[in-house]
Short mmCIF file of C-alpha atoms and ligand atoms in Angstrom, two decimals:
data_model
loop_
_atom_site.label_atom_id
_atom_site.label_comp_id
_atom_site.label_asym_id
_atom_site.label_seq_id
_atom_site.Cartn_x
_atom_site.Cartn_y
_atom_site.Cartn_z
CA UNK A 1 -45.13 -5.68 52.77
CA UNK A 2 -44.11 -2.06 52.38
CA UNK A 3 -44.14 -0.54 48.53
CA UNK A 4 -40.54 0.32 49.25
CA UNK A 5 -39.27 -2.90 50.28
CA UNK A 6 -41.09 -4.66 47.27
CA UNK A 7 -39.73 -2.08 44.90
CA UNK A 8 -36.35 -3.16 46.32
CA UNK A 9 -36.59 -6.87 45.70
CA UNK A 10 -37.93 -5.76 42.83
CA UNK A 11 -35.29 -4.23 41.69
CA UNK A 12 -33.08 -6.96 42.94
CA UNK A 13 -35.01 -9.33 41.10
CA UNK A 14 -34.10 -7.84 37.73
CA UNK A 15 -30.27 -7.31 38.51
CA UNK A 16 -30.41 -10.76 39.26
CA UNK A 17 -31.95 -12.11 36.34
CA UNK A 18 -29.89 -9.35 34.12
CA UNK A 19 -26.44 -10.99 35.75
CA UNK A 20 -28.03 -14.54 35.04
CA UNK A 21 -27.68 -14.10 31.52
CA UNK A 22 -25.25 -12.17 30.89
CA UNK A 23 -23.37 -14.92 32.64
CA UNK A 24 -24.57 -17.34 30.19
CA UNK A 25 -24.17 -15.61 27.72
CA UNK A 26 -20.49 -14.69 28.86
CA UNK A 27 -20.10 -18.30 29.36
CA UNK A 28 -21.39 -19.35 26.11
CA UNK A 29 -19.52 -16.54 24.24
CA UNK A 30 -15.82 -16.79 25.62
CA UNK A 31 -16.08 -19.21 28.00
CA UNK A 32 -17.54 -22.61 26.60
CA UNK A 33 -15.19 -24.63 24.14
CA UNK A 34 -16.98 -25.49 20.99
CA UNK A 35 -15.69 -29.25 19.33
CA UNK A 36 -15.98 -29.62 16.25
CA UNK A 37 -16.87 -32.70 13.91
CA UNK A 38 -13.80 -35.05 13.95
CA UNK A 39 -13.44 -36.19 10.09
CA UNK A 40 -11.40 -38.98 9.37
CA UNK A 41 -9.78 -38.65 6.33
CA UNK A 42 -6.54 -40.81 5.69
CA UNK A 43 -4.60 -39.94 3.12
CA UNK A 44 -1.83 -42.57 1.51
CA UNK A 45 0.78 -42.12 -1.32
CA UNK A 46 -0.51 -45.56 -2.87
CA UNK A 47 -4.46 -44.15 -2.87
CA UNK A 48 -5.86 -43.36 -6.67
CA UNK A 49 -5.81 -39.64 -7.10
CA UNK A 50 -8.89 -38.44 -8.92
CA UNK A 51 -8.81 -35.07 -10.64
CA UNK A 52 -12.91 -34.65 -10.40
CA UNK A 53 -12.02 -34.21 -6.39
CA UNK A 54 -10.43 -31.02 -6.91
CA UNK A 55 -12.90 -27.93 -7.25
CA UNK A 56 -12.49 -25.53 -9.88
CA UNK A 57 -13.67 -22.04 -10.82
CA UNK A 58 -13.70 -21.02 -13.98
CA UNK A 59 -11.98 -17.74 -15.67
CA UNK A 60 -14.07 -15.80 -17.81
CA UNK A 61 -12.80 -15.79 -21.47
CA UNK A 62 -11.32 -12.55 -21.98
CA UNK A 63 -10.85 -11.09 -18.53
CA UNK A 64 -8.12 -11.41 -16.69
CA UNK A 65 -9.20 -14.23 -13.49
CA UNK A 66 -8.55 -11.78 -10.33
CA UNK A 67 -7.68 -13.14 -6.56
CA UNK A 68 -8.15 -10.86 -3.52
CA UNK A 69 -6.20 -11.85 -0.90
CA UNK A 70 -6.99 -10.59 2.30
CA UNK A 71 -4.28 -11.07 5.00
CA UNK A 72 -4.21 -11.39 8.99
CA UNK A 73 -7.94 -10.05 8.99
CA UNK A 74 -7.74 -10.73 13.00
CA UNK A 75 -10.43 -10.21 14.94
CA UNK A 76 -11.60 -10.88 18.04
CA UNK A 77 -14.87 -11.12 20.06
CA UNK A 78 -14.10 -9.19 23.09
CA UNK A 79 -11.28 -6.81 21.07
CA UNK A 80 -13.00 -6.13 17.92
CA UNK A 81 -16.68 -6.61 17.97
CA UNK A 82 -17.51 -3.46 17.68
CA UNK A 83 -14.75 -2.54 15.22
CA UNK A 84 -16.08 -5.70 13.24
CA UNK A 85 -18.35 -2.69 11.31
CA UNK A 86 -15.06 -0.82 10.41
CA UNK A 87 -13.37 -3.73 9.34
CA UNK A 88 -16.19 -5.26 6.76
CA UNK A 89 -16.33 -1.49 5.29
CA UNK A 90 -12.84 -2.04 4.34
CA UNK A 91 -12.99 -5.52 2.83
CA UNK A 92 -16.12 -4.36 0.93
CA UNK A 93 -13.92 -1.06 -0.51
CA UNK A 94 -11.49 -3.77 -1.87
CA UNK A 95 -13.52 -5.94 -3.39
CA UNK A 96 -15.87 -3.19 -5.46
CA UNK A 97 -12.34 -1.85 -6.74
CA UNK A 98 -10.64 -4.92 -7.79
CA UNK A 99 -13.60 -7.28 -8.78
CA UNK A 100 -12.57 -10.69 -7.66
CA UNK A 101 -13.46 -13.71 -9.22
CA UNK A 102 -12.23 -15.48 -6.43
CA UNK A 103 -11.02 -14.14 -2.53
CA UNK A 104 -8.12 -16.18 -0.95
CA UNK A 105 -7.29 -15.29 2.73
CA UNK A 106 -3.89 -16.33 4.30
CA UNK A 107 -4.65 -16.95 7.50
CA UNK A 108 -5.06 -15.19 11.02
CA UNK A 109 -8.87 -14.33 10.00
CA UNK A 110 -9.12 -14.92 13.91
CA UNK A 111 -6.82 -13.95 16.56
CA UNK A 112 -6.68 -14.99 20.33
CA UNK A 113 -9.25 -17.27 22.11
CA UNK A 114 -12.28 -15.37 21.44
CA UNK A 115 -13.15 -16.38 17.79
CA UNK A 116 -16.75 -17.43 17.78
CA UNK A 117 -18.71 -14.78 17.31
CA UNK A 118 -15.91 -12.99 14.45
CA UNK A 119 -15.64 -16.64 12.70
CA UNK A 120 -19.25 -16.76 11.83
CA UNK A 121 -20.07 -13.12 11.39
CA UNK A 122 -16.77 -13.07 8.57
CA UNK A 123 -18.21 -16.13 6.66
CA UNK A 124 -21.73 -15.18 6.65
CA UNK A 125 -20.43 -11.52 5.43
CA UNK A 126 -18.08 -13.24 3.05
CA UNK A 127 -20.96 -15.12 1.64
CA UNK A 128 -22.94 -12.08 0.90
CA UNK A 129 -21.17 -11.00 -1.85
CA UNK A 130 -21.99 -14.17 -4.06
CA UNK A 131 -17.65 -14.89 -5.05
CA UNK A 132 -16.15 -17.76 -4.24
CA UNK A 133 -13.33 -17.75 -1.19
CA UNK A 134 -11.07 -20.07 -0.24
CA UNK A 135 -9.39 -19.38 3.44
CA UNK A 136 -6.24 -21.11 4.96
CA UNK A 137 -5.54 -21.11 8.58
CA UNK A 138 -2.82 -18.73 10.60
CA UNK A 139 -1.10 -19.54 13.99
CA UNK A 140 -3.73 -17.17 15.57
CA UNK A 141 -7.22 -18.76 14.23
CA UNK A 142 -7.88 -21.43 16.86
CA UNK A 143 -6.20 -19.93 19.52
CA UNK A 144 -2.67 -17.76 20.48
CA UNK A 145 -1.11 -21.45 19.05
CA UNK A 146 -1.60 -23.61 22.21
CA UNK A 147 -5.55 -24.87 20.71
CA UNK A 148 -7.42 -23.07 23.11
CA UNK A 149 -10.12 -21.15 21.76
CA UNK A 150 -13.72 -20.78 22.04
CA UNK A 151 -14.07 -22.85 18.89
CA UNK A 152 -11.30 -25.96 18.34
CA UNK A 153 -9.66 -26.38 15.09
CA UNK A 154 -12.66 -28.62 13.88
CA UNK A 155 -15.26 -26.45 14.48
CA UNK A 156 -13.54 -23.42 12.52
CA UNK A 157 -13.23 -25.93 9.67
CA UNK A 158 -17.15 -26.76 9.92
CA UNK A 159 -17.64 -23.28 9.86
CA UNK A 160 -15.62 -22.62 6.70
CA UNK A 161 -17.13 -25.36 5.29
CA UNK A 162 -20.74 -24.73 5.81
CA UNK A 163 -20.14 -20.85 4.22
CA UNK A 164 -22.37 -21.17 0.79
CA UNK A 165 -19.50 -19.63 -1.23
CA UNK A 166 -16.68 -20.86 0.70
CA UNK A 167 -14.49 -23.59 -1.01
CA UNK A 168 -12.82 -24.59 1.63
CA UNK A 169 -12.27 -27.93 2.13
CA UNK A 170 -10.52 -29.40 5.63
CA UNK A 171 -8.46 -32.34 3.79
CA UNK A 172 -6.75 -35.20 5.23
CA UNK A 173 -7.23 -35.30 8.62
CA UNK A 174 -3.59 -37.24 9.03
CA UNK A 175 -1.38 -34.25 7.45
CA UNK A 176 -0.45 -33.02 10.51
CA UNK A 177 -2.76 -30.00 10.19
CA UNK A 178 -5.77 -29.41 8.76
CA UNK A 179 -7.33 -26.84 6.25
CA UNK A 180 -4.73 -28.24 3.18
CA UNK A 181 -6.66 -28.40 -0.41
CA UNK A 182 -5.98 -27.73 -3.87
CA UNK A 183 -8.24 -25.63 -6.09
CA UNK A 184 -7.56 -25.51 -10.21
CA UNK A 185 -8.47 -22.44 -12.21
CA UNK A 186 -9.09 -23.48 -15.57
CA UNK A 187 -10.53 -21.90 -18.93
CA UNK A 188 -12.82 -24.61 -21.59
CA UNK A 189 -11.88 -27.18 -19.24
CA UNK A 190 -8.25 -26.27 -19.62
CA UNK A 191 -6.25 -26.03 -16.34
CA UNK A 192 -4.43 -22.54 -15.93
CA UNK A 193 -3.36 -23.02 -12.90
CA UNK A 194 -3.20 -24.80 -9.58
CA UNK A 195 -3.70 -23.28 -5.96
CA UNK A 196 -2.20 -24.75 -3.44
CA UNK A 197 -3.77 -23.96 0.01
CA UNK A 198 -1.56 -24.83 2.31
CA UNK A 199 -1.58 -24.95 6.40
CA UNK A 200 1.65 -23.37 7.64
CA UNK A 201 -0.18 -21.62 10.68
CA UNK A 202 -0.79 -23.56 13.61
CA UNK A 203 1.49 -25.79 13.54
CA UNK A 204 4.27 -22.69 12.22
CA UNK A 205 5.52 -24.73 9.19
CA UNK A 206 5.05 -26.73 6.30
CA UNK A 207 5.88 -30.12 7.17
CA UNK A 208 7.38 -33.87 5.48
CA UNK A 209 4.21 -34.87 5.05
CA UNK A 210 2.38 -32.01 3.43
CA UNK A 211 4.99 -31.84 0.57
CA UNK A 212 4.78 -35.44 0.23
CA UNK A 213 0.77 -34.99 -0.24
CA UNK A 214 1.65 -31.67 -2.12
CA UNK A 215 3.83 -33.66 -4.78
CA UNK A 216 0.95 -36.32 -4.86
CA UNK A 217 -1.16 -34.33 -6.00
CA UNK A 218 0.72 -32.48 -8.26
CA UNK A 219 1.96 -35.57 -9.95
CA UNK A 220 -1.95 -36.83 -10.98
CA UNK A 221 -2.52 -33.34 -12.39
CA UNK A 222 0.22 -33.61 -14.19
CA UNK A 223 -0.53 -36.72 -15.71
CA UNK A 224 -3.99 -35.34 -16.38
CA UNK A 225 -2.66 -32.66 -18.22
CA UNK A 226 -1.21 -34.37 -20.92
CA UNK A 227 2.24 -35.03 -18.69
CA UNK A 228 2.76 -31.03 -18.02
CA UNK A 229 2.76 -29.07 -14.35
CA UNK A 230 0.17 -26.56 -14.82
CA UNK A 231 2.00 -23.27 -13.70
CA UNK A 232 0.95 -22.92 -9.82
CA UNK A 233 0.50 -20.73 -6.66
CA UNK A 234 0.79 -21.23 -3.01
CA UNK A 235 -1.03 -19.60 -0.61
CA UNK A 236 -0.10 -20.56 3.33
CA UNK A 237 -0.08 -18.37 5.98
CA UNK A 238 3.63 -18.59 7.36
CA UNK A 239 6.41 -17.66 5.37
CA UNK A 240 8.99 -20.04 4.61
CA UNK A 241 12.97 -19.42 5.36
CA UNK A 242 13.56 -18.30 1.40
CA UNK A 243 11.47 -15.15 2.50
CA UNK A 244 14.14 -14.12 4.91
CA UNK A 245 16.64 -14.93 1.87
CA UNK A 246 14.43 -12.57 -1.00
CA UNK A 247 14.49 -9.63 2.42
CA UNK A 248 18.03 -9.74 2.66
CA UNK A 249 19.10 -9.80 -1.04
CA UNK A 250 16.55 -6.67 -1.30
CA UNK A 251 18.47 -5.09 1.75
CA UNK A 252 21.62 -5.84 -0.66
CA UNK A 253 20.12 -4.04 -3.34
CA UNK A 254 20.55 -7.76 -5.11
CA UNK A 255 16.39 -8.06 -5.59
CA UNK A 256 13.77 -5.67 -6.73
CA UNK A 257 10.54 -5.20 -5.24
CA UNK A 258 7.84 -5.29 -6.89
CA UNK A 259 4.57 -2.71 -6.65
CA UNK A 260 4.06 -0.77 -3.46
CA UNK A 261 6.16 -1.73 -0.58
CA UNK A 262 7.15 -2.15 2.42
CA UNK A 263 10.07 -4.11 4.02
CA UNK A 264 11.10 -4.60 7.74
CA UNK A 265 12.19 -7.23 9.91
CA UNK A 266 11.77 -10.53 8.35
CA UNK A 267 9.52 -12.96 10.65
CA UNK A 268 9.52 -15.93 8.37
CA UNK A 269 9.76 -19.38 9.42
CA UNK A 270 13.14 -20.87 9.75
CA UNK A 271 12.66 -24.70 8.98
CA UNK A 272 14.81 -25.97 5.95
CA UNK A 273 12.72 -29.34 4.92
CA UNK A 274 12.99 -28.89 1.05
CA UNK A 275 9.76 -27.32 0.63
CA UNK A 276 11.05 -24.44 -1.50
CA UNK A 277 12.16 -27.50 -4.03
CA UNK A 278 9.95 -29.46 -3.87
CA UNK A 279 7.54 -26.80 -4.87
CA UNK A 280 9.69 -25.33 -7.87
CA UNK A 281 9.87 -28.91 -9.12
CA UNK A 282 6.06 -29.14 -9.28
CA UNK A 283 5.91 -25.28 -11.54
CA UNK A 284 5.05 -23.06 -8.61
CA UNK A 285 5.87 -19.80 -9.70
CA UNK A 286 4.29 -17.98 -6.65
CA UNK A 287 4.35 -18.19 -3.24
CA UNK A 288 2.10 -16.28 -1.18
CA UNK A 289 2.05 -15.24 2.71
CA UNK A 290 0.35 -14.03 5.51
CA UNK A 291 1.75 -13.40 8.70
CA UNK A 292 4.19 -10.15 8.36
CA UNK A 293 1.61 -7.33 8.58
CA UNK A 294 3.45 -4.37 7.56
CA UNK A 295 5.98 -6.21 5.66
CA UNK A 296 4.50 -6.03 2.34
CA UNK A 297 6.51 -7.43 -0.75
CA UNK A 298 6.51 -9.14 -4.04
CA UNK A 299 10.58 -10.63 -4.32
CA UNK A 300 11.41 -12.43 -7.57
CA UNK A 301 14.08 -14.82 -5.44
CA UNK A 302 15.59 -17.64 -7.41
CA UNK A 303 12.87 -17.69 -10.07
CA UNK A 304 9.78 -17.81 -8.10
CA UNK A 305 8.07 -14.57 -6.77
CA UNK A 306 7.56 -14.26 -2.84
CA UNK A 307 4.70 -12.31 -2.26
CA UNK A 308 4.70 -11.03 1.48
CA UNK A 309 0.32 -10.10 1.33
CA UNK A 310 -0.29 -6.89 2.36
CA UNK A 311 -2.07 -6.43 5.89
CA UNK A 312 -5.94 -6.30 5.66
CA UNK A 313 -7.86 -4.36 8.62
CA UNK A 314 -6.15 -2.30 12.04
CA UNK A 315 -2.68 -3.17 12.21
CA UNK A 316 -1.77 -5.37 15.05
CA UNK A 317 0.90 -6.10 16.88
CA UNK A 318 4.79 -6.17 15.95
CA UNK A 319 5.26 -2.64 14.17
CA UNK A 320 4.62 -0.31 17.12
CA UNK A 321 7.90 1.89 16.64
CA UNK A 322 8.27 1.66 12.94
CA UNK A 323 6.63 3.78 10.00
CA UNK A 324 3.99 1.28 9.02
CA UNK A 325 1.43 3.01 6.45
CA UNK A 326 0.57 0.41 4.32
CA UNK A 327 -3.33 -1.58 4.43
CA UNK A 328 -5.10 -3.18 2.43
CA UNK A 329 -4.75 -6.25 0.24
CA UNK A 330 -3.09 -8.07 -2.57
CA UNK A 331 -4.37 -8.84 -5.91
CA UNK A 332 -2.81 -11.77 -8.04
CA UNK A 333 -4.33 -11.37 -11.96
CA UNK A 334 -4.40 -13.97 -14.27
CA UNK A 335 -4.02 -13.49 -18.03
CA UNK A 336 -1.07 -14.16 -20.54
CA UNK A 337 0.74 -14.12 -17.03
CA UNK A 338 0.53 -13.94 -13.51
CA UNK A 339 0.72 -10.04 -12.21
CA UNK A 340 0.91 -9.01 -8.59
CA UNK A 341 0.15 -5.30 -7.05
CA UNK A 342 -1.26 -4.18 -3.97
CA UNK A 343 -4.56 -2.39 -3.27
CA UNK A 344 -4.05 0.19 -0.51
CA UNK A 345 -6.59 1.91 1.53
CA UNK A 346 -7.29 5.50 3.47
CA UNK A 347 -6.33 4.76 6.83
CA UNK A 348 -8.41 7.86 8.05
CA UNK A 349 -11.11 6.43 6.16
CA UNK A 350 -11.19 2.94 7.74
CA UNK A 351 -9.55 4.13 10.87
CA UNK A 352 -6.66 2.22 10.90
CA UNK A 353 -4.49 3.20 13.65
CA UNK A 354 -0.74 1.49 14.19
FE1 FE2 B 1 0.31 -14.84 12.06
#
């Protein structure tokens, strides 16, 4: 055989073998759909609620207990791979300035189908910095909300809960969603207050049967707690309709804003099923959201504060033609009371672009 003509199957060889596997991997990456355990997990009104279930972390006497919330992290395997770099710089920024003892993130840590590679890169980074987090779910984080990305709902929530610091916790599997848990933060055993991490992504909003499981759960802390709601927070990715309320009555000039702000179009949820109520009658004082991006607010609106969380990472999506500037996160400190600001970052630094 001629040296040319071996060269050239040679060389064919190789471009062969390279397509082979990037195919696989390809297929592996974006392609292949990942299922996840299936837990089953019932969860009645009549079953014995048992306060040792819920996991706490513990405030430092002294010290103010601080949450970072990151919000609507999205990324994406094919979009933001190599922007994943960018994006951790960020996150890290935030957390050396505001010290957490504890990093809540409202959802969307994943957008579109491609969430595999993203997903286990963010919990592995998340892990590094030895604080506890506690994510919820968004519309985007197993898929653009019709269930079909690389990695099902299931397998996000084994991800989440195999992260060393993670306290994530996937719940009843009969709520209608999944990813709903309760955390307490409490001080010499004493409960100072109850999270409430709530799925409102997927499925868009809150539904009967969370509140019902909500209220359960609220009522056997209560009666562990000598017969008092410990004050409480919600964190859920989707606002609910009383957000739309707390824009408009701003708009008015009927409701300050709180901290550094920013206020456009309201893309809350619009179901009315009592939720709001129900979670005032169980002391939630807070309510806090993913979802809007830009649209960053704390709204004192009929005596509980609606916190729309600051964007974390590029801005995406819905604020092409308006002034967006803000980025960055939201802080919730616990002392005496509950205060909420905003962290902001240097866009040029992190190269956020609009
Ligand atoms: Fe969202």
């Amino acid at each position: 055989m001629k040296k040319s003509v071996r060269v050239l199957l040679t060389i064919l060889s190789v471009l062969l073998i390279c397509g082979l596997l990037c195919g696989l991997a390809a297929y592996f990456l974006l392609l292949h759909r990942y299922k996840g355990r299936e837990v089953v997990n019932e969860w009645n009104e009549d079953d014995e609620f048992r306060i040792d279930e819920i996991r706490t972390v513990e405030k430092k006497p002294g010290k103010d207990f601080v949450i970072l919330n990151l919000a609507d992290v999205q990324m994406c395997d094919l979009e933001d791979l190599f922007h994943m770099k960018m994006i951790e710089e960020e996150i890290t920024a935030l957390i050396e300035e505001t010290k957490p003892d504890l990093i809540t993130l409202t959802g969307d840590q994943t957008w579109s189908n491609e969430n595999l590679i993203v997903l286990t890169s963010l919990v592995r980074f998340l892990d590094s910095f030895g604080i506890p987090y506690a994510p919820v779910f968004g519309n985007h984080d197993y898929g653009n909300g019709d269930e079909t990305a690389v990695l099902d709902r299931n397998a996000c929530c084994d991800i989440y809960e195999r992260g060393s610091y993670s306290l994530f916790s996937r719940g009843p599997s009969d709520l209608d969603s999944l990813g709903n848990y309760l955390l307490n933060i409490t001080e010499n055993g004493k409960i100072l207050r109850t999270i409430y991490m709530l799925d409102a992504g997927y499925g868009d909003e809150i539904t009967d049967r969370q509140i019902a499981w909500m209220r359960w759960n609220a009522e056997g802390i209560c009666a562990a707690n000598g017969g008092r709601f410990p004050e409480s927070i919600t964190f859920f990715h989707k606002p609910i309709p009383e957000f739309t309320g707390a824009y408009f009555a701003f708009c008015r000039g009927d409701a300050d804003a709180l901290g550094d702000v920013e206020v456009h179009y309201s893309l809350s949820g619009t179901l009315q099923n009592g939720f709001f109520e129900a979670a005032k009658e169980i002391n939630v004082t807070d309510i806090v959201c993913g979802h809007q991006h830009g649209n960053s607010f704390t709204i004192l609106y009929r005596d509980v504060r609606l916190t729309s969380a600051l964007k974390t990472g590029e801005l995406g999506g819905y604020y092409e033609d308006e002034d967006v500037y803000l980025n960055g996160a939201t802080v919730i400190r616990i002392g005496e009371q509950t205060q909420i600001s905003t962290v902001t970052v240097d866009r040029e630094r992190f190269h956020i672009e609009p």
